Amino acid sequence: MVKREKYMAKNYRAELVGVFGNPVDENPTGVMEEAAFAAKGLNYRYLTIKVLEKDLAPAMQAVRIFGMRGINLTIPHKVSVLPYLDELTEAAEIIGAVNTVINEKNRLIGENTDGKGFLAALGDEGVPVRNKKILILGAGGAARAIAVECALAGADRITIVNRNTGRGKELAELIKNRTGAQSHYLRWNHPVTIPPETEILINATSIGLFPDVNSKPDIDYDSISADMVVSDVVFNDPHTLFLQEAEKRGAGSVNGLGMLAHQGALNFKLWTGTEAPLAVMESVLKKEFGLI
Ligand code: NDP
């Protein structure tokens, strides 16, 4: 005879997480998170969901109704999600954008793991940001997250170079007023000369992102020196022309895949309470991008 209690104890309900965005079809995060859940034997599902700008309110309501453990936000929802949240972490509040929501007993907490993922990827290469002079190309979402986290982690000075002057100046002011780091805006002359005291140079623009793989930021590449570390947030294709030019000048290079894997690992930990299998996540991404 079949023992009834055995079946009563089983849980067939998966914990749900995912991403809301538009466009979102090409977002590779789901493959990486699903592989990580499988590696850790967790019954979680990561759903890649197209949510139009006008539908964010009911979508966030659905996070509560479905009891989802959390959700990632990507274009165009990272800022517009703020009114639907109950709480923000310090970094998310300063950045003014959220890429990850954690549902703690129906309290929705907004966090931003983009900059933290970036710092972890630099850390993997033995590059701390404390006391460093950093130059960031860009002032969009990724640049804001990276600038704020570098400043909170003790960077000495953060120079912002951006095509749109208003956005660039606003980010430099934010860093100056809300963190302990010095910051100023440098106009994007064509090409930009990288000041020689720069220790870490970051491309946080979308220049070079697929299908625009033959483009690179308009800077004077001969102003990059061998003692600089140069990093790119673009992960598709990860070996960008920007990084190739920096490598030709002998600079150390850190590509965008590490940041992507690390922010995914941080999200995994926030949602599951379990340490993420980072090596699994990195290798899945490399496979997705045809690197192994
Ligand atoms: P945003 O749209 O918020 O910002 C885009 C930035 O790029 C702006 O500063 C914009 O300048 C600049 N830009 C775009 N085109 C040009 C151009 N032709 N010349 C000069 N500047 C330009 O995008 P995000 O910040 O969200 O994303 C930026 C990149 O970061 C994307 O490639 C994205 O894939 C990547 N990313 C990578 C992550 C990772 O884990 N590796 C995580 C998150 C993002 P302006 O203000 O003048 O318009």
mmCIF file of N, CA and C in Angstrom, residues 82-201:
data_model
loop_
_atom_site.group_PDB
_atom_site.id
_atom_site.type_symbol
_atom_site.label_atom_id
_atom_site.label_comp_id
_atom_site.label_asym_id
_atom_site.label_seq_id
_atom_site.Cartn_x
_atom_site.Cartn_y
_atom_site.Cartn_z
ATOM 1 N N LEU A 82 11.030 52.183 -8.942
ATOM 2 C CA LEU A 82 11.209 52.700 -7.567
ATOM 3 C C LEU A 82 9.898 52.900 -6.795
ATOM 4 N N PRO A 83 8.846 53.484 -7.394
ATOM 5 C CA PRO A 83 7.616 53.710 -6.614
ATOM 6 C C PRO A 83 6.934 52.417 -6.141
ATOM 7 N N TYR A 84 7.283 51.283 -6.713
ATOM 8 C CA TYR A 84 6.593 50.032 -6.358
ATOM 9 C C TYR A 84 7.325 49.259 -5.266
ATOM 10 N N LEU A 85 8.412 49.848 -4.730
ATOM 11 C CA LEU A 85 9.231 49.136 -3.747
ATOM 12 C C LEU A 85 8.973 49.667 -2.337
ATOM 13 N N ASP A 86 9.240 48.828 -1.322
ATOM 14 C CA ASP A 86 9.028 49.234 0.074
ATOM 15 C C ASP A 86 10.291 49.800 0.690
ATOM 16 N N GLU A 87 11.447 49.450 0.140
ATOM 17 C CA GLU A 87 12.713 49.798 0.776
ATOM 18 C C GLU A 87 13.812 49.782 -0.287
ATOM 19 N N LEU A 88 14.866 50.583 -0.062
ATOM 20 C CA LEU A 88 16.026 50.555 -0.965
ATOM 21 C C LEU A 88 17.286 50.370 -0.130
ATOM 22 N N THR A 89 18.280 49.676 -0.658
ATOM 23 C CA THR A 89 19.582 49.626 0.013
ATOM 24 C C THR A 89 20.246 50.995 -0.180
ATOM 25 N N GLU A 90 21.309 51.250 0.603
ATOM 26 C CA GLU A 90 21.978 52.552 0.536
ATOM 27 C C GLU A 90 22.473 52.838 -0.898
ATOM 28 N N ALA A 91 23.131 51.829 -1.487
ATOM 29 C CA ALA A 91 23.698 52.038 -2.824
ATOM 30 C C ALA A 91 22.597 52.284 -3.851
ATOM 31 N N ALA A 92 21.519 51.507 -3.784
ATOM 32 C CA ALA A 92 20.429 51.665 -4.759
ATOM 33 C C ALA A 92 19.808 53.049 -4.625
ATOM 34 N N GLU A 93 19.718 53.527 -3.378
ATOM 35 C CA GLU A 93 19.115 54.854 -3.145
ATOM 36 C C GLU A 93 20.000 55.938 -3.761
ATOM 37 N N ILE A 94 21.326 55.833 -3.576
ATOM 38 C CA ILE A 94 22.222 56.852 -4.144
ATOM 39 C C ILE A 94 22.237 56.748 -5.672
ATOM 40 N N ILE A 95 22.333 55.524 -6.179
ATOM 41 C CA ILE A 95 22.376 55.321 -7.639
ATOM 42 C C ILE A 95 21.060 55.798 -8.267
ATOM 43 N N GLY A 96 19.958 55.577 -7.555
ATOM 44 C CA GLY A 96 18.650 55.984 -8.072
ATOM 45 C C GLY A 96 18.116 54.992 -9.082
ATOM 46 N N ALA A 97 18.585 53.763 -9.018
ATOM 47 C CA ALA A 97 18.130 52.717 -9.945
ATOM 48 C C ALA A 97 18.316 51.356 -9.284
ATOM 49 N N VAL A 98 17.472 50.426 -9.697
ATOM 50 C CA VAL A 98 17.441 49.094 -9.086
ATOM 51 C C VAL A 98 17.515 48.050 -10.199
ATOM 52 N N ASN A 99 18.417 47.073 -10.034
ATOM 53 C CA ASN A 99 18.409 45.972 -11.014
ATOM 54 C C ASN A 99 17.929 44.665 -10.384
ATOM 55 N N THR A 100 17.783 44.666 -9.050
ATOM 56 C CA THR A 100 17.361 43.447 -8.361
ATOM 57 C C THR A 100 16.388 43.776 -7.244
ATOM 58 N N VAL A 101 15.302 43.017 -7.183
ATOM 59 C CA VAL A 101 14.350 43.159 -6.080
ATOM 60 C C VAL A 101 14.326 41.855 -5.307
ATOM 61 N N ILE A 102 14.322 41.971 -3.978
ATOM 62 C CA ILE A 102 14.214 40.793 -3.119
ATOM 63 C C ILE A 102 12.877 40.905 -2.397
ATOM 64 N N ASN A 103 12.113 39.816 -2.435
ATOM 65 C CA ASN A 103 10.809 39.809 -1.762
ATOM 66 C C ASN A 103 10.961 39.145 -0.396
ATOM 67 N N GLU A 104 11.017 39.981 0.652
ATOM 68 C CA GLU A 104 11.138 39.472 2.020
ATOM 69 C C GLU A 104 9.766 39.532 2.662
ATOM 70 N N LYS A 105 9.063 38.397 2.677
ATOM 71 C CA LYS A 105 7.725 38.318 3.286
ATOM 72 C C LYS A 105 6.824 39.459 2.807
ATOM 73 N N ASN A 106 6.782 39.644 1.507
ATOM 74 C CA ASN A 106 5.943 40.645 0.846
ATOM 75 C C ASN A 106 6.450 42.085 1.005
ATOM 76 N N ARG A 107 7.638 42.263 1.575
ATOM 77 C CA ARG A 107 8.300 43.586 1.513
ATOM 78 C C ARG A 107 9.275 43.544 0.342
ATOM 79 N N LEU A 108 9.104 44.445 -0.600
ATOM 80 C CA LEU A 108 9.971 44.429 -1.783
ATOM 81 C C LEU A 108 11.156 45.371 -1.560
ATOM 82 N N ILE A 109 12.358 44.788 -1.530
ATOM 83 C CA ILE A 109 13.577 45.555 -1.262
ATOM 84 C C ILE A 109 14.367 45.710 -2.561
ATOM 85 N N GLY A 110 14.696 46.950 -2.901
ATOM 86 C CA GLY A 110 15.434 47.222 -4.140
ATOM 87 C C GLY A 110 16.926 47.313 -3.882
ATOM 88 N N GLU A 111 17.691 46.620 -4.710
ATOM 89 C CA GLU A 111 19.154 46.628 -4.591
ATOM 90 C C GLU A 111 19.714 46.869 -5.992
ATOM 91 N N ASN A 112 20.964 47.284 -6.060
ATOM 92 C CA ASN A 112 21.619 47.412 -7.358
ATOM 93 C C ASN A 112 22.934 46.652 -7.296
ATOM 94 N N THR A 113 23.017 45.542 -7.995
ATOM 95 C CA THR A 113 24.210 44.678 -7.917
ATOM 96 C C THR A 113 25.177 44.887 -9.093
ATOM 97 N N ASP A 114 24.834 45.816 -10.012
ATOM 98 C CA ASP A 114 25.712 46.022 -11.183
ATOM 99 C C ASP A 114 27.102 46.493 -10.755
ATOM 100 N N GLY A 115 27.149 47.513 -9.917
ATOM 101 C CA GLY A 115 28.441 48.063 -9.485
ATOM 102 C C GLY A 115 29.190 47.091 -8.588
ATOM 103 N N LYS A 116 28.450 46.395 -7.729
ATOM 104 C CA LYS A 116 29.091 45.414 -6.837
ATOM 105 C C LYS A 116 29.683 44.266 -7.663
ATOM 106 N N GLY A 117 28.966 43.870 -8.711
ATOM 107 C CA GLY A 117 29.473 42.823 -9.609
ATOM 108 C C GLY A 117 30.747 43.280 -10.297
ATOM 109 N N PHE A 118 30.759 44.559 -10.689
ATOM 110 C CA PHE A 118 31.947 45.124 -11.336
ATOM 111 C C PHE A 118 33.140 45.077 -10.381
ATOM 112 N N LEU A 119 32.926 45.505 -9.112
ATOM 113 C CA LEU A 119 34.020 45.507 -8.129
ATOM 114 C C LEU A 119 34.542 44.092 -7.894
ATOM 115 N N ALA A 120 33.614 43.120 -7.843
ATOM 116 C CA ALA A 120 34.031 41.732 -7.613
ATOM 117 C C ALA A 120 34.864 41.218 -8.786
ATOM 118 N N ALA A 121 34.484 41.602 -10.003
ATOM 119 C CA ALA A 121 35.242 41.164 -11.188
ATOM 120 C C ALA A 121 36.650 41.763 -11.177
ATOM 121 N N LEU A 122 36.759 43.034 -10.769
ATOM 122 C CA LEU A 122 38.097 43.642 -10.645
ATOM 123 C C LEU A 122 38.889 42.933 -9.557
ATOM 124 N N GLY A 123 38.187 42.607 -8.448
ATOM 125 C CA GLY A 123 38.825 41.911 -7.327
ATOM 126 C C GLY A 123 39.410 40.573 -7.766
ATOM 127 N N ASP A 124 38.715 39.864 -8.655
ATOM 128 C CA ASP A 124 39.209 38.575 -9.176
ATOM 129 C C ASP A 124 40.568 38.740 -9.849
ATOM 130 N N GLU A 125 40.779 39.923 -10.429
ATOM 131 C CA GLU A 125 42.050 40.190 -11.129
ATOM 132 C C GLU A 125 43.064 40.857 -10.201
ATOM 133 N N GLY A 126 42.727 40.910 -8.900
ATOM 134 C CA GLY A 126 43.646 41.497 -7.916
ATOM 135 C C GLY A 126 43.746 43.010 -8.039
ATOM 136 N N VAL A 127 42.636 43.661 -8.439
ATOM 137 C CA VAL A 127 42.648 45.117 -8.613
ATOM 138 C C VAL A 127 41.688 45.769 -7.610
ATOM 139 N N PRO A 128 42.203 46.287 -6.494
ATOM 140 C CA PRO A 128 41.325 47.006 -5.570
ATOM 141 C C PRO A 128 41.077 48.434 -6.066
ATOM 142 N N VAL A 129 39.969 49.066 -5.644
ATOM 143 C CA VAL A 129 39.703 50.440 -6.106
ATOM 144 C C VAL A 129 40.034 51.477 -5.034
ATOM 145 N N ARG A 130 40.279 51.005 -3.793
ATOM 146 C CA ARG A 130 40.580 51.941 -2.692
ATOM 147 C C ARG A 130 41.757 52.857 -3.064
ATOM 148 N N ASN A 131 41.566 54.157 -2.851
ATOM 149 C CA ASN A 131 42.591 55.192 -3.100
ATOM 150 C C ASN A 131 42.965 55.347 -4.581
ATOM 151 N N LYS A 132 42.191 54.736 -5.479
ATOM 152 C CA LYS A 132 42.564 54.791 -6.904
ATOM 153 C C LYS A 132 41.934 56.000 -7.619
ATOM 154 N N LYS A 133 42.613 56.419 -8.687
ATOM 155 C CA LYS A 133 42.081 57.462 -9.562
ATOM 156 C C LYS A 133 41.450 56.768 -10.769
ATOM 157 N N ILE A 134 40.147 56.976 -10.914
ATOM 158 C CA ILE A 134 39.368 56.196 -11.882
ATOM 159 C C ILE A 134 38.746 57.135 -12.906
ATOM 160 N N LEU A 135 38.757 56.729 -14.167
ATOM 161 C CA LEU A 135 38.057 57.512 -15.198
ATOM 162 C C LEU A 135 36.984 56.624 -15.816
ATOM 163 N N ILE A 136 35.757 57.138 -15.833
ATOM 164 C CA ILE A 136 34.632 56.367 -16.384
ATOM 165 C C ILE A 136 34.101 57.065 -17.629
ATOM 166 N N LEU A 137 34.028 56.323 -18.733
ATOM 167 C CA LEU A 137 33.368 56.811 -19.948
ATOM 168 C C LEU A 137 31.907 56.414 -19.839
ATOM 169 N N GLY A 138 30.996 57.405 -19.861
ATOM 170 C CA GLY A 138 29.574 57.109 -19.751
ATOM 171 C C GLY A 138 28.984 57.630 -18.456
ATOM 172 N N ALA A 139 27.666 57.861 -18.483
ATOM 173 C CA ALA A 139 26.973 58.341 -17.277
ATOM 174 C C ALA A 139 25.573 57.748 -17.226
ATOM 175 N N GLY A 140 25.361 56.627 -17.920
ATOM 176 C CA GLY A 140 24.066 55.950 -17.906
ATOM 177 C C GLY A 140 23.963 55.044 -16.680
ATOM 178 N N GLY A 141 23.041 54.074 -16.742
ATOM 179 C CA GLY A 141 22.767 53.211 -15.588
ATOM 180 C C GLY A 141 23.994 52.460 -15.094
ATOM 181 N N ALA A 142 24.736 51.829 -16.000
ATOM 182 C CA ALA A 142 25.901 51.039 -15.589
ATOM 183 C C ALA A 142 26.976 51.955 -15.001
ATOM 184 N N ALA A 143 27.188 53.110 -15.640
ATOM 185 C CA ALA A 143 28.205 54.055 -15.158
ATOM 186 C C ALA A 143 27.850 54.563 -13.764
ATOM 187 N N ARG A 144 26.566 54.884 -13.536
ATOM 188 C CA ARG A 144 26.142 55.385 -12.219
ATOM 189 C C ARG A 144 26.405 54.340 -11.146
ATOM 190 N N ALA A 145 26.033 53.072 -11.435
ATOM 191 C CA ALA A 145 26.210 52.005 -10.445
ATOM 192 C C ALA A 145 27.693 51.801 -10.146
ATOM 193 N N ILE A 146 28.519 51.806 -11.192
ATOM 194 C CA ILE A 146 29.960 51.588 -11.007
ATOM 195 C C ILE A 146 30.590 52.763 -10.260
ATOM 196 N N ALA A 147 30.226 53.987 -10.643
ATOM 197 C CA ALA A 147 30.809 55.172 -10.000
ATOM 198 C C ALA A 147 30.472 55.184 -8.505
ATOM 199 N N VAL A 148 29.215 54.937 -8.171
ATOM 200 C CA VAL A 148 28.801 54.979 -6.759
ATOM 201 C C VAL A 148 29.500 53.879 -5.957
ATOM 202 N N GLU A 149 29.555 52.664 -6.496
ATOM 203 C CA GLU A 149 30.178 51.565 -5.727
ATOM 204 C C GLU A 149 31.689 51.782 -5.587
ATOM 205 N N CYS A 150 32.333 52.302 -6.636
ATOM 206 C CA CYS A 150 33.776 52.582 -6.520
ATOM 207 C C CYS A 150 33.994 53.642 -5.443
ATOM 208 N N ALA A 151 33.121 54.664 -5.424
ATOM 209 C CA ALA A 151 33.262 55.737 -4.435
ATOM 210 C C ALA A 151 33.031 55.189 -3.027
ATOM 211 N N LEU A 152 31.981 54.374 -2.862
ATOM 212 C CA LEU A 152 31.688 53.817 -1.528
ATOM 213 C C LEU A 152 32.794 52.857 -1.085
ATOM 214 N N ALA A 153 33.503 52.266 -2.054
ATOM 215 C CA ALA A 153 34.588 51.336 -1.718
ATOM 216 C C ALA A 153 35.916 52.073 -1.500
ATOM 217 N N GLY A 154 35.892 53.424 -1.517
ATOM 218 C CA GLY A 154 37.083 54.177 -1.109
ATOM 219 C C GLY A 154 37.952 54.694 -2.238
ATOM 220 N N ALA A 155 37.405 54.753 -3.470
ATOM 221 C CA ALA A 155 38.199 55.341 -4.567
ATOM 222 C C ALA A 155 38.549 56.788 -4.208
ATOM 223 N N ASP A 156 39.701 57.241 -4.660
ATOM 224 C CA ASP A 156 40.142 58.603 -4.331
ATOM 225 C C ASP A 156 39.423 59.625 -5.211
ATOM 226 N N ARG A 157 39.452 59.372 -6.543
ATOM 227 C CA ARG A 157 38.873 60.349 -7.470
ATOM 228 C C ARG A 157 38.210 59.650 -8.649
ATOM 229 N N ILE A 158 37.042 60.141 -9.007
ATOM 230 C CA ILE A 158 36.326 59.544 -10.139
ATOM 231 C C ILE A 158 36.032 60.637 -11.162
ATOM 232 N N THR A 159 36.635 60.495 -12.330
ATOM 233 C CA THR A 159 36.411 61.453 -13.413
ATOM 234 C C THR A 159 35.364 60.865 -14.347
ATOM 235 N N ILE A 160 34.362 61.687 -14.653
ATOM 236 C CA ILE A 160 33.294 61.227 -15.548
ATOM 237 C C ILE A 160 33.440 61.915 -16.901
ATOM 238 N N VAL A 161 33.486 61.115 -17.957
ATOM 239 C CA VAL A 161 33.502 61.644 -19.323
ATOM 240 C C VAL A 161 32.238 61.135 -20.003
ATOM 241 N N ASN A 162 31.398 62.043 -20.467
ATOM 242 C CA ASN A 162 30.157 61.588 -21.116
ATOM 243 C C ASN A 162 29.791 62.498 -22.267
ATOM 244 N N ARG A 163 29.191 61.912 -23.299
ATOM 245 C CA ARG A 163 28.777 62.677 -24.480
ATOM 246 C C ARG A 163 27.759 63.753 -24.085
ATOM 247 N N ASN A 164 26.735 63.366 -23.334
ATOM 248 C CA ASN A 164 25.721 64.309 -22.875
ATOM 249 C C ASN A 164 26.247 65.018 -21.618
ATOM 250 N N THR A 165 26.510 66.324 -21.755
ATOM 251 C CA THR A 165 27.157 67.062 -20.672
ATOM 252 C C THR A 165 26.310 67.075 -19.394
ATOM 253 N N GLY A 166 25.002 67.321 -19.538
ATOM 254 C CA GLY A 166 24.127 67.415 -18.363
ATOM 255 C C GLY A 166 24.184 66.141 -17.528
ATOM 256 N N ARG A 167 24.072 64.990 -18.198
ATOM 257 C CA ARG A 167 24.087 63.706 -17.486
ATOM 258 C C ARG A 167 25.445 63.455 -16.827
ATOM 259 N N GLY A 168 26.507 63.835 -17.547
ATOM 260 C CA GLY A 168 27.858 63.641 -17.010
ATOM 261 C C GLY A 168 28.092 64.483 -15.766
ATOM 262 N N LYS A 169 27.702 65.782 -15.846
ATOM 263 C CA LYS A 169 27.896 66.688 -14.704
ATOM 264 C C LYS A 169 27.065 66.219 -13.521
ATOM 265 N N GLU A 170 25.855 65.762 -13.790
ATOM 266 C CA GLU A 170 24.965 65.331 -12.703
ATOM 267 C C GLU A 170 25.582 64.154 -11.941
ATOM 268 N N LEU A 171 26.189 63.220 -12.673
ATOM 269 C CA LEU A 171 26.805 62.059 -11.994
ATOM 270 C C LEU A 171 28.014 62.504 -11.162
ATOM 271 N N ALA A 172 28.836 63.407 -11.712
ATOM 272 C CA ALA A 172 30.005 63.893 -10.952
ATOM 273 C C ALA A 172 29.538 64.598 -9.671
ATOM 274 N N GLU A 173 28.466 65.398 -9.775
ATOM 275 C CA GLU A 173 27.926 66.093 -8.589
ATOM 276 C C GLU A 173 27.417 65.092 -7.555
ATOM 277 N N LEU A 174 26.748 64.050 -8.046
ATOM 278 C CA LEU A 174 26.196 63.017 -7.150
ATOM 279 C C LEU A 174 27.319 62.377 -6.328
ATOM 280 N N ILE A 175 28.409 62.030 -7.015
ATOM 281 C CA ILE A 175 29.536 61.374 -6.331
ATOM 282 C C ILE A 175 30.137 62.329 -5.297
ATOM 283 N N LYS A 176 30.288 63.592 -5.707
ATOM 284 C CA LYS A 176 30.885 64.593 -4.810
ATOM 285 C C LYS A 176 30.021 64.803 -3.564
ATOM 286 N N ASN A 177 28.692 64.891 -3.784
ATOM 287 C CA ASN A 177 27.797 65.254 -2.681
ATOM 288 C C ASN A 177 27.402 64.078 -1.793
ATOM 289 N N ARG A 178 27.413 62.865 -2.349
ATOM 290 C CA ARG A 178 26.853 61.740 -1.575
ATOM 291 C C ARG A 178 27.879 60.711 -1.130
ATOM 292 N N THR A 179 29.141 60.872 -1.549
ATOM 293 C CA THR A 179 30.160 59.892 -1.154
ATOM 294 C C THR A 179 31.426 60.645 -0.718
ATOM 295 N N GLY A 180 32.402 59.908 -0.244
ATOM 296 C CA GLY A 180 33.641 60.543 0.213
ATOM 297 C C GLY A 180 34.659 60.770 -0.901
ATOM 298 N N ALA A 181 34.324 60.411 -2.128
ATOM 299 C CA ALA A 181 35.303 60.526 -3.225
ATOM 300 C C ALA A 181 35.233 61.908 -3.887
ATOM 301 N N GLN A 182 36.352 62.332 -4.450
ATOM 302 C CA GLN A 182 36.341 63.539 -5.284
ATOM 303 C C GLN A 182 35.808 63.144 -6.663
ATOM 304 N N SER A 183 35.196 64.090 -7.338
ATOM 305 C CA SER A 183 34.697 63.765 -8.675
ATOM 306 C C SER A 183 34.577 65.021 -9.518
ATOM 307 N N HIS A 184 34.840 64.906 -10.805
ATOM 308 C CA HIS A 184 34.565 66.015 -11.706
ATOM 309 C C HIS A 184 34.221 65.488 -13.096
ATOM 310 N N TYR A 185 33.594 66.365 -13.856
ATOM 311 C CA TYR A 185 33.182 66.021 -15.221
ATOM 312 C C TYR A 185 34.221 66.545 -16.210
ATOM 313 N N LEU A 186 34.579 65.726 -17.166
ATOM 314 C CA LEU A 186 35.520 66.120 -18.217
ATOM 315 C C LEU A 186 34.766 66.029 -19.552
ATOM 316 N N ARG A 187 34.782 67.134 -20.306
ATOM 317 C CA ARG A 187 34.064 67.163 -21.589
ATOM 318 C C ARG A 187 34.627 66.103 -22.549
ATOM 319 N N TRP A 188 33.747 65.466 -23.318
ATOM 320 C CA TRP A 188 34.190 64.449 -24.284
ATOM 321 C C TRP A 188 34.679 65.137 -25.552
ATOM 322 N N ASN A 189 35.966 65.568 -25.523
ATOM 323 C CA ASN A 189 36.570 66.085 -26.750
ATOM 324 C C ASN A 189 36.816 64.897 -27.663
ATOM 325 N N HIS A 190 36.849 65.130 -28.948
ATOM 326 C CA HIS A 190 37.048 63.988 -29.854
ATOM 327 C C HIS A 190 38.424 64.077 -30.468
ATOM 328 N N PRO A 191 39.366 63.216 -30.140
ATOM 329 C CA PRO A 191 39.233 62.139 -29.157
ATOM 330 C C PRO A 191 39.574 62.634 -27.744
ATOM 331 N N VAL A 192 39.148 61.866 -26.721
ATOM 332 C CA VAL A 192 39.470 62.219 -25.327
ATOM 333 C C VAL A 192 40.883 61.738 -25.013
ATOM 334 N N THR A 193 41.685 62.626 -24.390
ATOM 335 C CA THR A 193 43.002 62.205 -23.898
ATOM 336 C C THR A 193 42.816 61.722 -22.465
ATOM 337 N N ILE A 194 43.305 60.519 -22.178
ATOM 338 C CA ILE A 194 43.172 59.975 -20.824
ATOM 339 C C ILE A 194 44.275 60.600 -19.958
ATOM 340 N N PRO A 195 43.902 61.311 -18.866
ATOM 341 C CA PRO A 195 44.928 61.940 -18.026
ATOM 342 C C PRO A 195 45.904 60.875 -17.514
ATOM 343 N N PRO A 196 47.229 61.189 -17.522
ATOM 344 C CA PRO A 196 48.239 60.165 -17.208
ATOM 345 C C PRO A 196 48.133 59.602 -15.790
ATOM 346 N N GLU A 197 47.511 60.358 -14.863
ATOM 347 C CA GLU A 197 47.415 59.857 -13.477
ATOM 348 C C GLU A 197 46.307 58.800 -13.325
ATOM 349 N N THR A 198 45.515 58.579 -14.374
ATOM 350 C CA THR A 198 44.432 57.587 -14.315
ATOM 351 C C THR A 198 45.008 56.190 -14.034
ATOM 352 N N GLU A 199 44.411 55.498 -13.051
ATOM 353 C CA GLU A 199 44.895 54.141 -12.735
ATOM 354 C C GLU A 199 43.943 53.067 -13.262
ATOM 355 N N ILE A 200 42.634 53.408 -13.258
ATOM 356 C CA ILE A 200 41.647 52.458 -13.795
ATOM 357 C C ILE A 200 40.762 53.214 -14.792
ATOM 358 N N LEU A 201 40.692 52.696 -16.012
ATOM 359 C CA LEU A 201 39.884 53.320 -17.076
ATOM 360 C C LEU A 201 38.748 52.359 -17.433
#
